[in-house]
Amino acid sequence: MAATIHDVAREASVGIGTVSRVINNSPRVKPATRERVLAVIDKLQYKPDPIARSLVSKRTNSLGVIVPFFTRPFFMELLRGVEIVSARLERELILYNVETNAQRDHYFSELPMRRKVDGLLIVSLTPGDAVSRRFQDAGLPVVLIDAYSPLFTSLVVNNVEGAYEAVKFLIEKGHRRIGFINGLIEGNFKFNQANDRLIGLHRAFGEAGLLFEPELVLTSEWSRMGGKQAALQLLSQQKRPTAIFAASDMQAVGVLEAAKELGILVPEQLSVIGFDGIEVSELLELSTIYQPVQAMGEQGAALLVELIDNPAKIPELIRFDTKLLERHTTGPALTPVTHSEEQGLPEGEASRLATRHLL
Amino acid sequence: MAATIHDVAREASVGIGTVSRVINNSPRVKPATRERVLAVIDKLQYKPDPIARSLVSKRTNSLGVIVPFFTRPFFMELLRGVEIVSARLERELILYNVETNAQRDHYFSELPMRRKVDGLLIVSLTPGDAVSRRFQDAGLPVVLIDAYSPLFTSLVVNNVEGAYEAVKFLIEKGHRRIGFINGLIEGNFKFNQANDRLIGLHRAFGEAGLLFEPELVLTSEWSRMGGKQAALQLLSQQKRPTAIFAASDMQAVGVLEAAKELGILVPEQLSVIGFDGIEVSELLELSTIYQPVQAMGEQGAALLVELIDNPAKIPELIRFDTKLLERHTTGPALTPVTHSEEQGLPEGEASRLATRHLL
DNA sequence: TTGTACGCGTTATCAA
DNA sequence: TTGATAACGCGTACAA
């Protein structure tokens, strides 16, 4: 059996109060007795029991993070940031992964009650009013990452601006028929992100005097497969787009796959730009709108800990800027080609080129 | 303030013992009073405090997982498996990420003491004798994944066999000069894996009567960059290999990058095969040795929970088989080319082909 | 079937 | 500067 504070007290011939003061380095203890107690602690290998400690202190020294689809690269890189500072600040990290609305609601309703965490980081999910009130009533510190609520400190990336830049960039390259594959609003996950990116697109279109063509805008899951399906649809239209902007890198990867399957050369015949700037975008030399995901994770965790230490802190809104990363999937627009006239390149050669893998 | 068991007892005019029996559905309570208590519980929104509960029950309902470099795809996919079953079994998941020996030792020594978790999953790390004893003395259930110890239930993949198959496959394709980029033994992380894969290589070489050429075997970090550096070195030798086997997919990706940089065509001039079968290998159409990582995570978590419920369970060793995934980075060996004679393809064309990205 | 009292291992209060 | 004692919220013998 592990030693308790009583064992130490007895062995050192002091009261448990004194031992407690020693382990919490209170100054109110005579150096001599402190030494003695410390010696016994060392001898008995005594470690205060964190559970008993939290029972009275109401603190668990751990951070909870609610994150949807945590294996997706975007969330992984964010989690990495969170982990870095939670480790540095010596907090345990409890992972609440959500894949369904039911799971989300479950955590949203359970977590405020059972005080298993000192604070909560909510990623890419926006708690509704009722839920928000529960968090507040429970006095549970909350920080939102990639989501916004006036009630909580929120870290967001400028999605509108990012999307605007992506589209403007394509327009400047001469593209006029620009497809957009937006991300699905998965049961209110990712609601703002999808919306904002659409707004940015509209703004760029408006500025350039382009009219918005509904048949060029599709919605898919935030995944490779989703992007591929959507791209297949977009690219088999009569007058297919010369450029596609995808709301996430994974979707953009799907676009690349679709293009390859159709024998369409990127970037010669089709420009593709993604959103996120995750590692695969680098591997595939995908042009993209980079967002500082890891930094957001780090700062989010840091702010949460601050908030835990000072619950009176008022919520703030922190914005992060995106950055356009021009790589090799975007190029100037050619004169638009229709299906019937695209025989310029000998069939064999085109598909051979298109089939070359190797990043 | 949240309601406690006392509030419920008073409101329902019963003793706290009865309330306790109700929430733990003990049969020893009259249906009528149970109803009454349940009603009050509902009315007061009472939830038993998990901390107070663990203080007496000695259980936290949470699983700890010690994992090195958790953002690396291999570990991510494993974690996904762990998360799936920990969520299903309603256990919290606490993440202990390890990036240095110091961190590993820290967790190894702290975790057995502070009973913050009911059990521990240790991934790709082999605890030494002293540490193992600590875990056992503390009575902390432990399951090893991708690591082996006779003291704990261990889930391992047949690395020797996997490496053997990879190399045999290359040999059957006609390759004779086969480079091997092994993974670094990072302060004893991944020790067995690297060793086993080398053994598999030797076996295949031996069977085929090939002699082992030390200059074709390098070691690098288990990363893209590491693989790339090693490949650059391998491929700039006078008589460069016609095939490279990398100990991990990420390293293999680095090999592809190196080949591209040198204008070497894959698979025409160089075959590349990786190990792991992570998602990027699919994206890049990389041939590889697949290991059922997610399944290992799932089963590891399930076994850990079993062990927690029945600590007397004796350790078992569970093996998983690899599977060769032939994709598009491996092909038949050409007659070896030396640097001076590889001008067969016009310079421009070769590099143009090699530069084509698009998966 | 039900209620009471005690213990789990700490921290905090207060008197000494 | 110290020690005794009361919480913290729950599970559980034991008594009724």
Short mmCIF file of C-alpha atoms in Angstrom, two decimals, chain B residues 122-249:
data_model
loop_
_atom_site.label_atom_id
_atom_site.label_comp_id
_atom_site.label_asym_id
_atom_site.label_seq_id
_atom_site.Cartn_x
_atom_site.Cartn_y
_atom_site.Cartn_z
CA ILE B 122 1.92 1.62 -23.72
CA VAL B 123 2.61 2.03 -27.39
CA SER B 124 5.89 1.22 -29.15
CA LEU B 125 7.81 1.56 -25.93
CA THR B 126 9.27 -1.25 -23.87
CA PRO B 127 9.44 -0.61 -20.14
CA GLY B 128 12.57 -1.94 -18.51
CA ASP B 129 12.63 -4.39 -15.64
CA ALA B 130 12.65 -1.79 -12.90
CA VAL B 131 9.77 0.11 -14.42
CA SER B 132 7.82 -3.05 -15.09
CA ARG B 133 8.16 -4.01 -11.47
CA ARG B 134 6.85 -0.64 -10.40
CA PHE B 135 3.77 -1.12 -12.53
CA GLN B 136 3.22 -4.54 -11.08
CA ASP B 137 3.81 -3.50 -7.50
CA ALA B 138 1.38 -0.66 -7.96
CA GLY B 139 -1.11 -3.16 -9.32
CA LEU B 140 -1.61 -1.03 -12.38
CA PRO B 141 -2.87 -3.06 -15.34
CA VAL B 142 -0.70 -2.58 -18.41
CA VAL B 143 -1.05 -3.62 -22.03
CA LEU B 144 1.70 -3.17 -24.58
CA ILE B 145 1.00 -2.38 -28.21
CA ASP B 146 3.70 -2.69 -30.83
CA ALA B 147 6.08 -3.69 -28.08
CA TYR B 148 6.78 -6.87 -26.20
CA SER B 149 7.39 -7.89 -22.64
CA PRO B 150 6.74 -11.27 -21.09
CA LEU B 151 5.31 -9.47 -18.07
CA PHE B 152 2.44 -7.81 -19.86
CA THR B 153 -0.13 -8.67 -22.44
CA SER B 154 1.53 -7.59 -25.66
CA LEU B 155 0.18 -6.96 -29.13
CA VAL B 156 2.82 -7.14 -31.80
CA VAL B 157 2.95 -7.31 -35.51
CA ASN B 158 5.14 -9.84 -37.22
CA ASN B 159 7.85 -7.43 -38.27
CA VAL B 160 10.35 -10.06 -39.29
CA GLU B 161 7.91 -11.73 -41.60
CA GLY B 162 6.74 -8.39 -43.02
CA ALA B 163 10.24 -7.24 -43.86
CA TYR B 164 11.03 -10.64 -45.26
CA GLU B 165 8.07 -10.45 -47.58
CA ALA B 166 8.92 -6.98 -48.75
CA VAL B 167 12.44 -7.94 -49.68
CA LYS B 168 11.46 -11.26 -51.17
CA PHE B 169 8.95 -9.42 -53.30
CA LEU B 170 11.65 -7.10 -54.61
CA ILE B 171 13.97 -9.99 -55.29
CA GLU B 172 11.28 -11.79 -57.22
CA LYS B 173 10.87 -8.68 -59.32
CA GLY B 174 14.47 -9.16 -60.32
CA HIS B 175 16.11 -6.67 -58.04
CA ARG B 176 19.57 -7.49 -56.80
CA ARG B 177 20.88 -4.23 -55.46
CA ILE B 178 18.35 -3.49 -52.78
CA GLY B 179 18.80 -0.58 -50.44
CA PHE B 180 17.35 -0.64 -46.96
CA ILE B 181 16.59 2.44 -44.94
CA ASN B 182 16.00 1.35 -41.41
CA GLY B 183 14.47 3.42 -38.64
CA LEU B 184 16.55 4.93 -35.94
CA ILE B 185 16.47 3.52 -32.47
CA GLU B 186 15.40 6.72 -30.82
CA GLY B 187 16.62 6.32 -27.30
CA ASN B 188 15.29 2.79 -27.21
CA PHE B 189 11.99 3.70 -28.78
CA LYS B 190 11.15 1.36 -31.56
CA PHE B 191 14.01 -0.91 -30.71
CA ASN B 192 12.51 -4.21 -31.69
CA GLN B 193 10.81 -2.92 -34.77
CA ALA B 194 14.05 -1.75 -36.35
CA ASN B 195 15.83 -4.91 -35.38
CA ASP B 196 13.15 -7.24 -36.59
CA ARG B 197 12.92 -5.59 -39.95
CA LEU B 198 16.64 -5.95 -40.44
CA ILE B 199 16.39 -9.61 -39.55
CA GLY B 200 13.65 -10.12 -42.12
CA LEU B 201 15.83 -8.52 -44.73
CA HIS B 202 18.70 -10.80 -43.89
CA ARG B 203 16.51 -13.83 -44.12
CA ALA B 204 15.26 -12.92 -47.57
CA PHE B 205 18.77 -12.16 -48.71
CA GLY B 206 20.00 -15.43 -47.34
CA GLU B 207 17.29 -17.46 -49.00
CA ALA B 208 18.01 -15.86 -52.33
CA GLY B 209 21.72 -16.33 -51.94
CA LEU B 210 22.32 -12.62 -52.18
CA LEU B 211 25.12 -11.20 -50.16
CA PHE B 212 24.44 -8.42 -47.79
CA GLU B 213 26.14 -5.17 -48.78
CA PRO B 214 26.58 -2.91 -45.78
CA GLU B 215 26.79 0.24 -47.86
CA LEU B 216 23.22 -0.36 -48.96
CA VAL B 217 21.87 -0.28 -45.45
CA LEU B 218 21.33 3.07 -43.79
CA THR B 219 19.50 4.28 -40.75
CA SER B 220 17.45 7.41 -40.50
CA GLU B 221 14.81 9.02 -38.36
CA TRP B 222 11.33 7.56 -38.79
CA SER B 223 10.37 10.58 -40.82
CA ARG B 224 10.01 11.91 -44.30
CA MET B 225 13.12 14.06 -44.01
CA GLY B 226 15.15 11.23 -42.57
CA GLY B 227 14.13 8.95 -45.40
CA LYS B 228 14.91 11.58 -47.97
CA GLN B 229 18.41 12.24 -46.67
CA ALA B 230 19.20 8.56 -46.54
CA ALA B 231 17.82 7.99 -50.02
CA LEU B 232 19.85 10.87 -51.40
CA GLN B 233 22.93 9.17 -50.04
CA LEU B 234 21.92 5.75 -51.32
CA LEU B 235 21.06 7.02 -54.77
CA SER B 236 24.19 8.99 -55.33
CA GLN B 237 26.43 5.94 -54.98
CA GLN B 238 28.30 4.76 -58.00
CA LYS B 239 26.27 1.61 -58.36
CA ARG B 240 23.03 2.77 -56.91
CA PRO B 241 20.31 0.36 -55.82
CA THR B 242 17.44 -0.46 -58.17
CA ALA B 243 15.07 -0.81 -55.27
CA ILE B 244 14.73 0.63 -51.81
CA PHE B 245 12.87 -0.82 -48.87
CA ALA B 246 12.07 1.70 -46.18
CA ALA B 247 11.19 0.74 -42.63
CA SER B 248 8.21 3.08 -42.60
CA ASP B 249 5.92 4.73 -45.09
#
